[in-house]
Amino acid sequence: MAFPSVALRRPSRPAPVRRPSLHRAPVLIVDSDATTARLLRVTLEQDHDAEVEVVSDYESALDHLGNAARPTRLIMLDPTLRRMEADALMALLREHQARIHVTLHGRVPPEDLPYPVNFVGAAAYTHLASSPAASAPAAAVVAQALPVHDL
């Protein structure tokens, strides 16, 4: 008795998730702390060859977004900017349905801020500690574009 031939198939694997590259991508860092902004800028420029612009307040961020030669692809935002500026920037981006990825970074998680609901829509939060020993791992996280805490 002959057995019918059966073609064996390998189980299908999901295609690997491909992250958008930051190579030559316009990135805006909005942070009033010069040390944190420098850490992020150096990481993005050296490890990803991103085109980074740093501003320290809401008005400068709006000016940059309105006058940039190329559309900004990523905004890295400190949610603790003074006078609720981070909240206002997030609200403006939502209102205009901006197709810009936003990540939050800082020493205070968004859920511990007075109005965490204002940051709905941000892709991720990366905790940046204040000591250099703890900042190095944070820099590695940012360099690999790995969110530490998804919102």
Short mmCIF file of C-alpha atoms in Angstrom, two decimals:
data_model
loop_
_atom_site.label_atom_id
_atom_site.label_comp_id
_atom_site.label_asym_id
_atom_site.label_seq_id
_atom_site.Cartn_x
_atom_site.Cartn_y
_atom_site.Cartn_z
CA MET A 1 0.00 0.00 0.00
CA ALA A 2 1.46 3.36 -1.04
CA PHE A 3 1.07 6.41 1.07
CA PRO A 4 0.15 9.70 -0.56
CA SER A 5 2.96 12.20 -0.65
CA VAL A 6 2.55 15.13 1.65
CA ALA A 7 4.39 18.38 1.17
CA LEU A 8 5.78 19.57 4.46
CA ARG A 9 5.50 23.28 5.11
CA ARG A 10 7.47 25.25 7.55
CA PRO A 11 5.34 27.11 10.03
CA SER A 12 4.86 30.66 8.88
CA ARG A 13 6.69 33.28 10.89
CA PRO A 14 5.56 36.83 11.20
CA ALA A 15 7.68 39.26 9.28
CA PRO A 16 10.10 41.15 11.50
CA VAL A 17 8.87 44.55 12.54
CA ARG A 18 10.85 47.18 10.70
CA ARG A 19 11.37 50.40 12.57
CA PRO A 20 11.56 53.60 10.60
CA SER A 21 15.13 54.79 10.37
CA LEU A 22 16.22 58.07 11.89
CA HIS A 23 19.01 58.35 9.32
CA ARG A 24 18.93 61.98 8.10
CA ALA A 25 15.50 62.36 9.73
CA PRO A 26 14.55 65.80 11.08
CA VAL A 27 14.21 65.51 14.87
CA LEU A 28 13.16 68.24 17.29
CA ILE A 29 14.19 68.05 20.95
CA VAL A 30 12.15 70.29 23.25
CA ASP A 31 13.86 70.47 26.61
CA SER A 32 14.85 73.37 28.87
CA ASP A 33 17.63 71.35 30.52
CA ALA A 34 20.79 71.84 28.44
CA THR A 35 22.48 68.66 29.74
CA THR A 36 19.57 66.40 28.85
CA ALA A 37 19.15 68.06 25.46
CA ARG A 38 22.86 67.56 24.74
CA LEU A 39 22.72 63.88 25.77
CA LEU A 40 19.81 63.27 23.41
CA ARG A 41 21.29 65.34 20.58
CA VAL A 42 24.70 63.64 20.66
CA THR A 43 23.10 60.20 20.81
CA LEU A 44 20.81 60.86 17.86
CA GLU A 45 23.48 62.55 15.73
CA GLN A 46 26.28 60.08 16.39
CA ASP A 47 24.35 56.82 16.50
CA HIS A 48 21.59 57.56 13.99
CA ASP A 49 22.90 60.41 11.82
CA ALA A 50 19.69 62.30 12.57
CA GLU A 51 19.33 66.01 11.79
CA VAL A 52 18.63 67.36 15.26
CA GLU A 53 17.38 70.76 16.31
CA VAL A 54 17.13 71.66 20.01
CA VAL A 55 14.77 74.27 21.46
CA SER A 56 14.07 75.08 25.09
CA ASP A 57 10.49 76.34 25.07
CA TYR A 58 7.05 76.16 23.50
CA GLU A 59 7.36 79.30 21.38
CA SER A 60 10.64 78.13 19.85
CA ALA A 61 9.14 74.72 19.15
CA LEU A 62 6.20 76.32 17.32
CA ASP A 63 8.56 78.57 15.39
CA HIS A 64 10.68 75.60 14.34
CA LEU A 65 7.69 73.47 13.33
CA GLY A 66 6.23 76.33 11.30
CA ASN A 67 9.45 77.25 9.52
CA ALA A 68 11.33 73.98 9.10
CA ALA A 69 12.61 73.29 5.59
CA ARG A 70 11.57 69.63 5.94
CA PRO A 71 8.71 68.22 8.03
CA THR A 72 9.81 67.10 11.47
CA ARG A 73 9.54 63.32 11.86
CA LEU A 74 10.10 63.01 15.62
CA ILE A 75 9.63 65.33 18.59
CA MET A 76 11.35 64.37 21.84
CA LEU A 77 9.52 66.33 24.51
CA ASP A 78 10.20 66.97 28.20
CA PRO A 79 6.71 66.81 29.76
CA THR A 80 7.78 69.06 32.65
CA LEU A 81 8.36 72.24 30.62
CA ARG A 82 7.32 75.36 32.49
CA ARG A 83 3.80 76.79 32.44
CA MET A 84 2.17 73.71 30.94
CA GLU A 85 4.00 74.24 27.64
CA ALA A 86 4.35 70.51 26.95
CA ASP A 87 0.61 70.06 27.44
CA ALA A 88 -0.11 72.90 25.02
CA LEU A 89 2.24 71.50 22.38
CA MET A 90 0.64 68.04 22.62
CA ALA A 91 -2.84 69.60 22.36
CA LEU A 92 -1.81 71.58 19.27
CA LEU A 93 -0.37 68.49 17.57
CA ARG A 94 -3.58 66.54 18.31
CA GLU A 95 -5.79 69.41 17.12
CA HIS A 96 -4.01 69.58 13.78
CA GLN A 97 -3.74 65.79 13.51
CA ALA A 98 -0.01 66.16 12.97
CA ARG A 99 1.70 63.07 11.63
CA ILE A 100 4.71 63.52 13.88
CA HIS A 101 5.88 60.88 16.33
CA VAL A 102 6.24 62.23 19.86
CA THR A 103 8.22 60.64 22.67
CA LEU A 104 8.44 61.92 26.22
CA HIS A 105 11.56 61.89 28.35
CA GLY A 106 12.51 63.10 31.78
CA ARG A 107 12.84 62.31 35.43
CA VAL A 108 9.11 62.27 36.23
CA PRO A 109 6.88 59.66 34.56
CA PRO A 110 3.84 61.15 32.80
CA GLU A 111 1.44 59.33 35.12
CA ASP A 112 2.97 61.24 38.07
CA LEU A 113 2.34 64.65 36.47
CA PRO A 114 -0.71 66.73 37.46
CA TYR A 115 -2.59 66.02 34.20
CA PRO A 116 -1.28 62.79 32.61
CA VAL A 117 -4.23 62.64 30.20
CA ASN A 118 -2.71 65.61 28.36
CA PHE A 119 0.04 63.34 27.05
CA VAL A 120 -2.21 60.77 25.40
CA GLY A 121 -0.85 60.15 21.93
CA ALA A 122 2.82 60.11 22.85
CA ALA A 123 4.51 56.95 21.60
CA ALA A 124 6.75 56.28 24.59
CA TYR A 125 8.36 57.56 27.75
CA THR A 126 12.08 57.21 28.49
CA HIS A 127 13.23 57.82 32.05
CA LEU A 128 16.41 59.89 32.22
CA ALA A 129 18.04 59.78 35.63
CA SER A 130 20.02 62.67 37.01
CA SER A 131 23.28 60.86 37.78
CA PRO A 132 25.81 60.09 35.01
CA ALA A 133 25.93 56.44 36.12
CA ALA A 134 22.21 56.10 35.50
CA SER A 135 22.16 58.36 32.44
CA ALA A 136 24.40 56.03 30.41
CA PRO A 137 21.77 53.24 30.23
CA ALA A 138 19.15 55.86 29.34
CA ALA A 139 21.36 57.06 26.51
CA ALA A 140 21.63 53.48 25.25
CA VAL A 141 17.86 53.14 25.36
CA VAL A 142 17.40 56.35 23.39
CA ALA A 143 20.11 55.31 20.92
CA GLN A 144 18.30 52.06 20.19
CA ALA A 145 14.91 53.79 20.06
CA LEU A 146 13.56 51.38 22.65
CA PRO A 147 10.73 52.73 24.77
CA VAL A 148 11.19 52.03 28.44
CA HIS A 149 7.58 52.58 29.33
CA ASP A 150 4.79 52.58 26.76
CA LEU A 151 1.97 54.99 27.51
#
